[in-house]
mmCIF file of C-alpha atoms in Angstrom:
data_model
loop_
_atom_site.group_PDB
_atom_site.id
_atom_site.type_symbol
_atom_site.label_atom_id
_atom_site.label_comp_id
_atom_site.label_asym_id
_atom_site.label_seq_id
_atom_site.Cartn_x
_atom_site.Cartn_y
_atom_site.Cartn_z
ATOM 1 C CA MET X 1 -94.475 82.620 128.861
ATOM 2 C CA SER X 2 -98.113 82.310 129.881
ATOM 3 C CA VAL X 3 -99.737 84.577 132.437
ATOM 4 C CA GLU X 4 -99.989 82.984 135.885
ATOM 5 C CA LYS X 5 -102.501 83.508 138.678
ATOM 6 C CA ALA X 6 -101.483 84.695 142.122
ATOM 7 C CA GLN X 7 -103.256 85.310 145.391
ATOM 8 C CA ILE X 8 -102.624 88.698 146.970
ATOM 9 C CA ILE X 9 -103.821 90.740 149.912
ATOM 10 C CA GLN X 10 -105.337 93.944 148.564
ATOM 11 C CA VAL X 11 -106.394 97.247 150.155
ATOM 12 C CA GLY X 12 -109.473 98.732 148.463
ATOM 13 C CA GLN X 13 -109.830 101.593 150.924
ATOM 14 C CA HIS X 14 -107.672 102.856 153.748
ATOM 15 C CA GLY X 15 -108.691 101.896 157.254
ATOM 16 C CA GLY X 16 -108.383 99.204 159.912
ATOM 17 C CA PRO X 17 -107.357 95.566 159.481
ATOM 18 C CA GLU X 18 -110.818 94.760 158.121
ATOM 19 C CA VAL X 19 -109.945 96.456 154.797
ATOM 20 C CA LEU X 20 -107.480 93.677 153.961
ATOM 21 C CA LYS X 21 -109.041 91.380 151.352
ATOM 22 C CA LEU X 22 -107.752 88.241 149.646
ATOM 23 C CA ALA X 23 -107.864 88.616 145.847
ATOM 24 C CA GLN X 24 -106.640 86.803 142.747
ATOM 25 C CA VAL X 25 -104.664 88.603 140.051
ATOM 26 C CA ASP X 26 -102.831 87.827 136.812
ATOM 27 C CA VAL X 27 -99.041 87.956 136.939
ATOM 28 C CA PRO X 28 -97.448 88.508 133.521
ATOM 29 C CA ALA X 29 -94.000 87.339 132.506
ATOM 30 C CA PRO X 30 -91.280 89.524 134.023
ATOM 31 C CA GLY X 31 -90.346 92.560 131.969
ATOM 32 C CA PRO X 32 -86.820 93.828 131.269
ATOM 33 C CA GLY X 33 -84.841 94.075 134.490
ATOM 34 C CA GLU X 34 -87.487 92.217 136.515
ATOM 35 C CA VAL X 35 -87.335 88.991 138.520
ATOM 36 C CA GLN X 36 -90.407 86.802 139.055
ATOM 37 C CA ILE X 37 -90.437 85.217 142.500
ATOM 38 C CA ARG X 38 -92.544 82.307 143.720
ATOM 39 C CA GLN X 39 -92.720 83.423 147.314
ATOM 40 C CA LYS X 40 -92.174 81.250 150.369
ATOM 41 C CA ALA X 41 -92.454 83.707 153.268
ATOM 42 C CA ILE X 42 -93.401 87.361 153.744
ATOM 43 C CA GLY X 43 -92.232 89.729 156.464
ATOM 44 C CA LEU X 44 -94.568 92.115 158.316
ATOM 45 C CA ASN X 45 -93.540 95.579 159.458
ATOM 46 C CA PHE X 46 -95.162 98.655 160.971
ATOM 47 C CA ILE X 47 -94.800 100.420 157.640
ATOM 48 C CA ASP X 48 -97.446 97.982 156.339
ATOM 49 C CA ILE X 49 -99.881 99.427 158.864
ATOM 50 C CA TYR X 50 -98.980 102.973 157.818
ATOM 51 C CA CYS X 51 -99.756 102.054 154.196
ATOM 52 C CA ARG X 52 -103.000 100.299 155.135
ATOM 53 C CA THR X 53 -104.293 103.294 157.105
ATOM 54 C CA GLY X 54 -103.168 105.853 154.526
ATOM 55 C CA LEU X 55 -100.553 107.521 156.753
ATOM 56 C CA TYR X 56 -98.215 106.610 153.905
ATOM 57 C CA PRO X 57 -100.668 106.960 150.977
ATOM 58 C CA ASN X 58 -100.588 104.850 147.816
ATOM 59 C CA PRO X 59 -103.050 104.889 144.895
ATOM 60 C CA LEU X 60 -106.006 102.607 145.590
ATOM 61 C CA PRO X 61 -106.426 99.708 145.247
ATOM 62 C CA HIS X 62 -102.962 98.530 146.256
ATOM 63 C CA GLY X 63 -101.161 95.610 147.809
ATOM 64 C CA LEU X 64 -99.119 95.628 150.992
ATOM 65 C CA GLY X 65 -95.705 94.609 152.177
ATOM 66 C CA PHE X 66 -92.122 95.337 151.200
ATOM 67 C CA GLU X 67 -90.132 92.211 152.073
ATOM 68 C CA ALA X 68 -90.335 88.538 151.187
ATOM 69 C CA SER X 69 -88.287 85.552 150.128
ATOM 70 C CA GLY X 70 -88.741 82.765 147.633
ATOM 71 C CA ILE X 71 -87.431 81.052 144.528
ATOM 72 C CA VAL X 72 -86.767 82.719 141.191
ATOM 73 C CA ALA X 73 -89.448 81.509 138.759
ATOM 74 C CA ALA X 74 -88.347 83.587 135.756
ATOM 75 C CA VAL X 75 -86.052 86.481 134.894
ATOM 76 C CA GLY X 76 -86.541 89.332 132.481
ATOM 77 C CA GLU X 77 -84.134 90.602 129.869
ATOM 78 C CA GLY X 78 -80.979 92.113 131.300
ATOM 79 C CA VAL X 79 -81.020 90.277 134.634
ATOM 80 C CA GLY X 80 -77.745 88.474 135.204
ATOM 81 C CA HIS X 81 -77.119 88.365 138.943
ATOM 82 C CA VAL X 82 -79.782 85.708 139.712
ATOM 83 C CA ARG X 83 -81.103 82.726 137.769
ATOM 84 C CA VAL X 84 -84.203 80.559 137.733
ATOM 85 C CA GLY X 85 -84.185 78.334 140.816
ATOM 86 C CA ASP X 86 -82.070 80.658 142.950
ATOM 87 C CA ARG X 87 -83.089 81.360 146.544
ATOM 88 C CA VAL X 88 -83.630 85.105 146.866
ATOM 89 C CA ALA X 89 -85.096 87.817 149.056
ATOM 90 C CA TYR X 90 -85.877 91.514 148.917
ATOM 91 C CA GLY X 91 -86.576 94.119 151.563
ATOM 92 C CA GLN X 92 -87.303 97.324 149.702
ATOM 93 C CA GLY X 93 -90.461 96.617 147.754
ATOM 94 C CA PRO X 94 -92.030 97.904 145.668
ATOM 95 C CA ILE X 95 -95.235 97.606 147.701
ATOM 96 C CA GLY X 96 -97.158 94.374 147.169
ATOM 97 C CA ALA X 97 -95.166 91.647 148.934
ATOM 98 C CA TYR X 98 -98.325 90.034 150.370
ATOM 99 C CA ALA X 99 -98.578 87.700 147.371
ATOM 100 C CA THR X 100 -97.894 84.137 146.308
ATOM 101 C CA LEU X 101 -96.147 85.178 143.068
ATOM 102 C CA ARG X 102 -94.933 88.574 141.866
ATOM 103 C CA ASN X 103 -92.473 90.463 139.690
ATOM 104 C CA VAL X 104 -89.854 92.598 141.449
ATOM 105 C CA PRO X 105 -87.201 94.982 140.054
ATOM 106 C CA GLY X 106 -83.985 93.014 139.819
ATOM 107 C CA GLY X 107 -82.014 95.685 141.625
ATOM 108 C CA LYS X 108 -84.064 95.025 144.782
ATOM 109 C CA VAL X 109 -83.353 91.280 144.805
ATOM 110 C CA VAL X 110 -80.424 89.650 146.595
ATOM 111 C CA ALA X 111 -79.332 86.037 146.661
ATOM 112 C CA ILE X 112 -79.568 84.419 150.075
ATOM 113 C CA PRO X 113 -77.056 81.834 151.316
ATOM 114 C CA ASP X 114 -78.135 78.285 152.142
ATOM 115 C CA SER X 115 -77.407 79.021 155.812
ATOM 116 C CA VAL X 116 -80.374 81.453 155.896
ATOM 117 C CA SER X 117 -83.912 79.978 155.695
ATOM 118 C CA PHE X 118 -86.773 81.514 153.713
ATOM 119 C CA GLU X 119 -88.562 82.519 156.913
ATOM 120 C CA GLN X 120 -85.400 84.030 158.350
ATOM 121 C CA ALA X 121 -84.769 85.992 155.162
ATOM 122 C CA ALA X 122 -88.347 87.275 154.992
ATOM 123 C CA ALA X 123 -88.231 88.309 158.631
ATOM 124 C CA LEU X 124 -84.741 89.720 158.276
ATOM 125 C CA MET X 125 -84.493 91.800 155.139
ATOM 126 C CA LEU X 126 -86.206 95.064 156.037
ATOM 127 C CA LYS X 127 -85.530 94.758 159.771
ATOM 128 C CA GLY X 128 -81.949 93.629 159.288
ATOM 129 C CA LEU X 129 -81.259 96.300 156.681
ATOM 130 C CA THR X 130 -82.772 98.820 159.102
ATOM 131 C CA VAL X 131 -80.365 97.893 161.891
ATOM 132 C CA GLN X 132 -77.497 97.771 159.403
ATOM 133 C CA TYR X 133 -77.997 101.352 158.255
ATOM 134 C CA LEU X 134 -78.737 102.552 161.817
ATOM 135 C CA PHE X 135 -75.656 100.992 163.398
ATOM 136 C CA ARG X 136 -73.186 100.989 160.503
ATOM 137 C CA GLN X 137 -74.128 104.103 158.533
ATOM 138 C CA THR X 138 -76.407 106.639 160.282
ATOM 139 C CA TYR X 139 -74.353 106.644 163.497
ATOM 140 C CA ARG X 140 -71.496 104.220 163.040
ATOM 141 C CA LEU X 141 -71.004 102.370 166.290
ATOM 142 C CA LYS X 142 -67.412 101.460 167.038
ATOM 143 C CA GLY X 143 -67.860 99.522 170.273
ATOM 144 C CA ASN X 144 -67.863 100.458 173.945
ATOM 145 C CA GLU X 145 -70.630 103.047 173.500
ATOM 146 C CA THR X 146 -73.804 103.096 175.577
ATOM 147 C CA ILE X 147 -76.911 103.699 173.450
ATOM 148 C CA LEU X 148 -80.697 103.802 173.881
ATOM 149 C CA PHE X 149 -82.931 101.729 171.620
ATOM 150 C CA HIS X 150 -86.715 101.878 172.006
ATOM 151 C CA ALA X 151 -88.987 98.814 171.575
ATOM 152 C CA ALA X 152 -86.072 96.474 172.172
ATOM 153 C CA ALA X 153 -88.245 93.331 172.173
ATOM 154 C CA GLY X 154 -89.754 93.967 168.727
ATOM 155 C CA GLY X 155 -88.594 92.540 165.413
ATOM 156 C CA VAL X 156 -86.082 95.330 164.761
ATOM 157 C CA GLY X 157 -85.218 95.599 168.440
ATOM 158 C CA LEU X 158 -84.145 91.995 168.921
ATOM 159 C CA ILE X 159 -81.858 92.255 165.899
ATOM 160 C CA ALA X 160 -80.457 95.482 167.348
ATOM 161 C CA CYS X 161 -79.835 93.830 170.723
ATOM 162 C CA GLN X 162 -77.821 91.043 169.125
ATOM 163 C CA TRP X 163 -75.910 93.312 166.752
ATOM 164 C CA ALA X 164 -75.008 95.662 169.605
ATOM 165 C CA ARG X 165 -73.694 92.725 171.622
ATOM 166 C CA ALA X 166 -71.612 91.568 168.650
ATOM 167 C CA LEU X 167 -70.120 95.070 168.376
ATOM 168 C CA GLY X 168 -69.363 95.362 172.077
ATOM 169 C CA VAL X 169 -71.953 98.107 172.528
ATOM 170 C CA ARG X 170 -74.015 98.521 175.694
ATOM 171 C CA LEU X 171 -77.617 98.734 174.471
ATOM 172 C CA ILE X 172 -80.181 100.125 176.898
ATOM 173 C CA GLY X 173 -83.568 99.024 175.621
ATOM 174 C CA THR X 174 -87.107 100.011 176.502
ATOM 175 C CA ALA X 175 -90.040 97.602 176.700
ATOM 176 C CA SER X 176 -93.656 97.568 177.893
ATOM 177 C CA SER X 177 -93.636 94.537 180.196
ATOM 178 C CA PRO X 178 -91.326 92.432 182.357
ATOM 179 C CA GLU X 179 -91.663 89.578 179.840
ATOM 180 C CA LYS X 180 -90.545 91.758 176.950
ATOM 181 C CA ALA X 181 -87.729 93.203 179.036
ATOM 182 C CA ALA X 182 -86.505 89.694 179.828
ATOM 183 C CA LEU X 183 -86.641 88.756 176.141
ATOM 184 C CA ALA X 184 -84.545 91.768 175.145
ATOM 185 C CA ARG X 185 -81.974 90.948 177.826
ATOM 186 C CA ARG X 186 -81.820 87.361 176.630
ATOM 187 C CA TYR X 187 -80.934 88.571 173.144
ATOM 188 C CA GLY X 188 -78.185 90.926 174.182
ATOM 189 C CA ALA X 189 -79.559 94.101 175.719
ATOM 190 C CA TRP X 190 -77.217 95.378 178.416
ATOM 191 C CA GLU X 191 -80.130 96.780 180.412
ATOM 192 C CA VAL X 192 -83.871 97.230 179.757
ATOM 193 C CA ILE X 193 -86.198 99.899 181.129
ATOM 194 C CA ASP X 194 -89.882 99.069 181.542
ATOM 195 C CA TYR X 195 -91.347 102.397 180.441
ATOM 196 C CA THR X 196 -94.755 101.557 181.965
ATOM 197 C CA ARG X 197 -93.191 101.450 185.426
ATOM 198 C CA GLU X 198 -89.992 103.501 185.260
ATOM 199 C CA ASP X 199 -88.944 107.029 184.312
ATOM 200 C CA VAL X 200 -86.837 106.438 181.200
ATOM 201 C CA PRO X 201 -84.656 109.593 181.248
ATOM 202 C CA ALA X 202 -84.011 109.234 184.985
ATOM 203 C CA ARG X 203 -83.032 105.595 184.584
ATOM 204 C CA VAL X 204 -80.762 106.377 181.622
ATOM 205 C CA LEU X 205 -79.068 109.069 183.693
ATOM 206 C CA GLU X 206 -78.519 106.522 186.471
ATOM 207 C CA LEU X 207 -77.232 103.777 184.155
ATOM 208 C CA THR X 208 -74.752 106.149 182.484
ATOM 209 C CA ASN X 209 -73.502 107.701 185.710
ATOM 210 C CA GLY X 210 -74.968 111.028 184.708
ATOM 211 C CA GLN X 211 -73.464 111.043 181.210
ATOM 212 C CA LYS X 212 -76.591 110.182 179.167
ATOM 213 C CA VAL X 213 -76.119 108.635 175.684
ATOM 214 C CA PRO X 214 -74.629 109.923 172.418
ATOM 215 C CA VAL X 215 -77.409 108.452 170.263
ATOM 216 C CA VAL X 216 -81.026 107.358 170.649
ATOM 217 C CA TYR X 217 -82.622 105.047 168.079
ATOM 218 C CA ASP X 218 -86.379 105.629 168.181
ATOM 219 C CA GLY X 219 -88.841 103.707 166.030
ATOM 220 C CA VAL X 220 -91.810 104.483 168.284
ATOM 221 C CA GLY X 221 -92.372 108.131 167.391
ATOM 222 C CA ARG X 222 -94.845 110.409 169.126
ATOM 223 C CA ASP X 223 -94.934 108.706 172.546
ATOM 224 C CA THR X 224 -91.163 108.629 173.023
ATOM 225 C CA TRP X 225 -90.017 111.827 171.300
ATOM 226 C CA GLU X 226 -89.653 114.038 174.377
ATOM 227 C CA MET X 227 -88.170 111.371 176.606
ATOM 228 C CA SER X 228 -85.665 110.485 173.903
ATOM 229 C CA LEU X 229 -84.375 114.050 173.704
ATOM 230 C CA ASP X 230 -83.990 114.059 177.481
ATOM 231 C CA CYS X 231 -81.707 111.017 177.290
ATOM 232 C CA LEU X 232 -79.177 112.598 174.921
ATOM 233 C CA GLN X 233 -75.829 114.091 175.737
ATOM 234 C CA PRO X 234 -75.116 117.619 174.459
ATOM 235 C CA ARG X 235 -74.662 117.428 170.661
ATOM 236 C CA GLY X 236 -76.152 113.937 170.716
ATOM 237 C CA LEU X 237 -78.030 112.447 167.780
ATOM 238 C CA MET X 238 -81.732 111.590 167.816
ATOM 239 C CA VAL X 239 -82.420 108.968 165.144
ATOM 240 C CA SER X 240 -86.188 108.896 164.598
ATOM 241 C CA PHE X 241 -86.737 106.002 162.188
ATOM 242 C CA GLY X 242 -90.380 104.981 162.762
ATOM 243 C CA ASN X 243 -93.849 105.973 163.923
ATOM 244 C CA ALA X 244 -95.259 102.979 165.813
ATOM 245 C CA SER X 245 -97.184 105.286 168.172
ATOM 246 C CA GLY X 246 -97.937 107.908 165.519
ATOM 247 C CA PRO X 247 -95.870 110.543 163.707
ATOM 248 C CA VAL X 248 -93.846 113.210 165.495
ATOM 249 C CA GLU X 249 -95.473 116.562 164.709
ATOM 250 C CA GLY X 250 -95.102 120.211 165.701
ATOM 251 C CA VAL X 251 -91.396 120.007 166.417
ATOM 252 C CA ASN X 252 -89.941 123.172 167.948
ATOM 253 C CA LEU X 253 -86.313 123.383 166.848
ATOM 254 C CA GLY X 254 -85.603 125.645 169.810
ATOM 255 C CA VAL X 255 -86.007 122.591 172.043
ATOM 256 C CA LEU X 256 -82.941 121.045 170.385
ATOM 257 C CA ALA X 257 -80.906 124.100 171.336
ATOM 258 C CA ALA X 258 -82.213 124.158 174.881
ATOM 259 C CA LYS X 259 -81.345 120.500 175.448
ATOM 260 C CA GLY X 260 -77.743 120.823 174.284
ATOM 261 C CA SER X 261 -77.466 121.591 170.546
ATOM 262 C CA LEU X 262 -78.937 118.227 169.640
ATOM 263 C CA TYR X 263 -79.017 116.729 166.160
ATOM 264 C CA VAL X 264 -82.049 114.956 164.672
ATOM 265 C CA THR X 265 -82.327 112.752 161.588
ATOM 266 C CA ARG X 266 -85.289 110.949 160.033
ATOM 267 C CA PRO X 267 -83.636 108.273 157.885
ATOM 268 C CA THR X 268 -85.130 105.554 155.686
ATOM 269 C CA VAL X 269 -83.799 102.248 154.398
ATOM 270 C CA ALA X 270 -84.312 103.415 150.808
ATOM 271 C CA SER X 271 -81.874 106.304 151.185
ATOM 272 C CA TYR X 272 -79.164 103.998 152.511
ATOM 273 C CA THR X 273 -79.683 101.188 149.955
ATOM 274 C CA ALA X 274 -80.294 103.329 146.884
ATOM 275 C CA THR X 275 -78.228 101.198 144.491
ATOM 276 C CA ALA X 276 -78.061 97.456 143.840
ATOM 277 C CA GLN X 277 -74.479 97.468 145.102
ATOM 278 C CA ALA X 278 -75.435 99.222 148.348
ATOM 279 C CA MET X 279 -78.362 96.832 148.810
ATOM 280 C CA GLN X 280 -76.217 93.731 148.333
ATOM 281 C CA ALA X 281 -73.444 95.073 150.574
ATOM 282 C CA ALA X 282 -75.895 95.835 153.390
ATOM 283 C CA ALA X 283 -77.601 92.448 152.998
ATOM 284 C CA ASP X 284 -74.248 90.645 153.028
ATOM 285 C CA ASP X 285 -73.401 92.435 156.277
ATOM 286 C CA VAL X 286 -76.598 91.033 157.804
ATOM 287 C CA PHE X 287 -76.235 87.514 156.376
ATOM 288 C CA GLU X 288 -72.663 87.259 157.679
ATOM 289 C CA LEU X 289 -73.892 87.786 161.233
ATOM 290 C CA VAL X 290 -76.533 85.072 160.794
ATOM 291 C CA THR X 291 -74.023 82.641 159.300
ATOM 292 C CA ALA X 292 -71.529 83.363 162.090
ATOM 293 C CA GLY X 293 -74.188 82.546 164.693
ATOM 294 C CA LYS X 294 -74.212 86.091 166.078
ATOM 295 C CA LEU X 295 -77.725 86.900 164.882
ATOM 296 C CA ASP X 296 -80.679 84.648 165.665
ATOM 297 C CA ILE X 297 -83.794 85.723 163.795
ATOM 298 C CA VAL X 298 -86.596 85.435 166.337
ATOM 299 C CA ILE X 299 -89.901 84.663 164.622
ATOM 300 C CA GLY X 300 -92.510 85.104 167.306
ATOM 301 C CA GLN X 301 -95.650 84.745 165.179
ATOM 302 C CA ARG X 302 -96.664 83.022 161.952
ATOM 303 C CA PHE X 303 -99.905 83.594 160.035
ATOM 304 C CA ALA X 304 -101.217 82.228 156.754
ATOM 305 C CA LEU X 305 -101.492 84.780 153.933
ATOM 306 C CA LYS X 306 -105.296 84.691 154.171
ATOM 307 C CA ASP X 307 -105.040 85.670 157.855
ATOM 308 C CA ALA X 308 -103.159 88.926 157.229
ATOM 309 C CA ARG X 309 -105.923 90.806 159.074
ATOM 310 C CA LEU X 310 -105.200 88.864 162.269
ATOM 311 C CA ALA X 311 -101.491 89.523 161.855
ATOM 312 C CA HIS X 312 -102.124 93.266 161.574
ATOM 313 C CA GLU X 313 -104.330 93.234 164.662
ATOM 314 C CA ALA X 314 -101.594 91.526 166.676
ATOM 315 C CA LEU X 315 -98.889 93.872 165.393
ATOM 316 C CA ALA X 316 -100.882 97.062 166.014
ATOM 317 C CA SER X 317 -101.810 96.060 169.569
ATOM 318 C CA ARG X 318 -98.157 95.350 170.430
ATOM 319 C CA ARG X 319 -99.017 91.760 171.310
ATOM 320 C CA THR X 320 -96.106 90.488 169.227
ATOM 321 C CA THR X 321 -92.508 89.705 170.086
ATOM 322 C CA GLY X 322 -89.731 89.339 167.559
ATOM 323 C CA ALA X 323 -90.691 89.144 163.913
ATOM 324 C CA THR X 324 -94.022 88.227 162.350
ATOM 325 C CA VAL X 325 -94.228 86.384 159.023
ATOM 326 C CA LEU X 326 -96.924 85.321 156.604
ATOM 327 C CA THR X 327 -96.329 81.767 155.439
ATOM 328 C CA LEU X 328 -97.077 80.196 152.050
ATOM 329 C CA ASP X 329 -97.411 76.519 151.180
#
């Protein structure tokens, strides 16, 4: 098979959105265990910003992005679960999803049903897998709980709102504006706290009749760490799964004791989808909700691949709602 050309977004040095450059690279035939994907849509996530800035360092130069969808163009030796022409997606890298064509380890690739579009799959994989492991594995929600979920109007948040509603869980969300609060409510949040105008722990105490919540899901990080701990019941679980406002640093474990013998975990998607079987099972869980009409993937913004810089600017400034995707012709 001849080598093909692909356009990619490349990071030559860590920094702001201006370091993102459009480049052309050679893509060889897929090696053993690899799947070559002609990509149709690419999902954006805050982890892309962490990689761009060097918070999560990778050897330079490097690509960006961990999730995308497309059509199988070729398969390497030993790949049997997908074939050329299949509609597929992946949500766990490796890094370099901002590309028109690429080779991906077969174990990361899942088939997507016809009921899920390429854009939905690209916007859904990492975010959907995130909510799946948060709600079904890290702290398995059974229904009738009241929980706190920060950034409820974001890409992960809107999936969480809908999934919580499907489970019969009362999700209290936080948001930064009345518009975002209304959006989260529309997609299933039981109540939303505007953290720019309200005291979050005080409002949680009021909404729970003084009981607080058994679990807080926090993808914001530094800005919400203290308030999150103050919302937890004794022996509650703080699930810190992201750093949108910066990493949590200088943690004093004595604070956990003082606030009621609290638990803290810092989980990642990779740890919960470590095998091909676990990946497919988690993805199927997500796709079933979409197919059943219980999960509407809200794509708030679309950018061309060449405009990745603009997409990063919008994401970093919190001017986005729902998911953001890069589109390919």
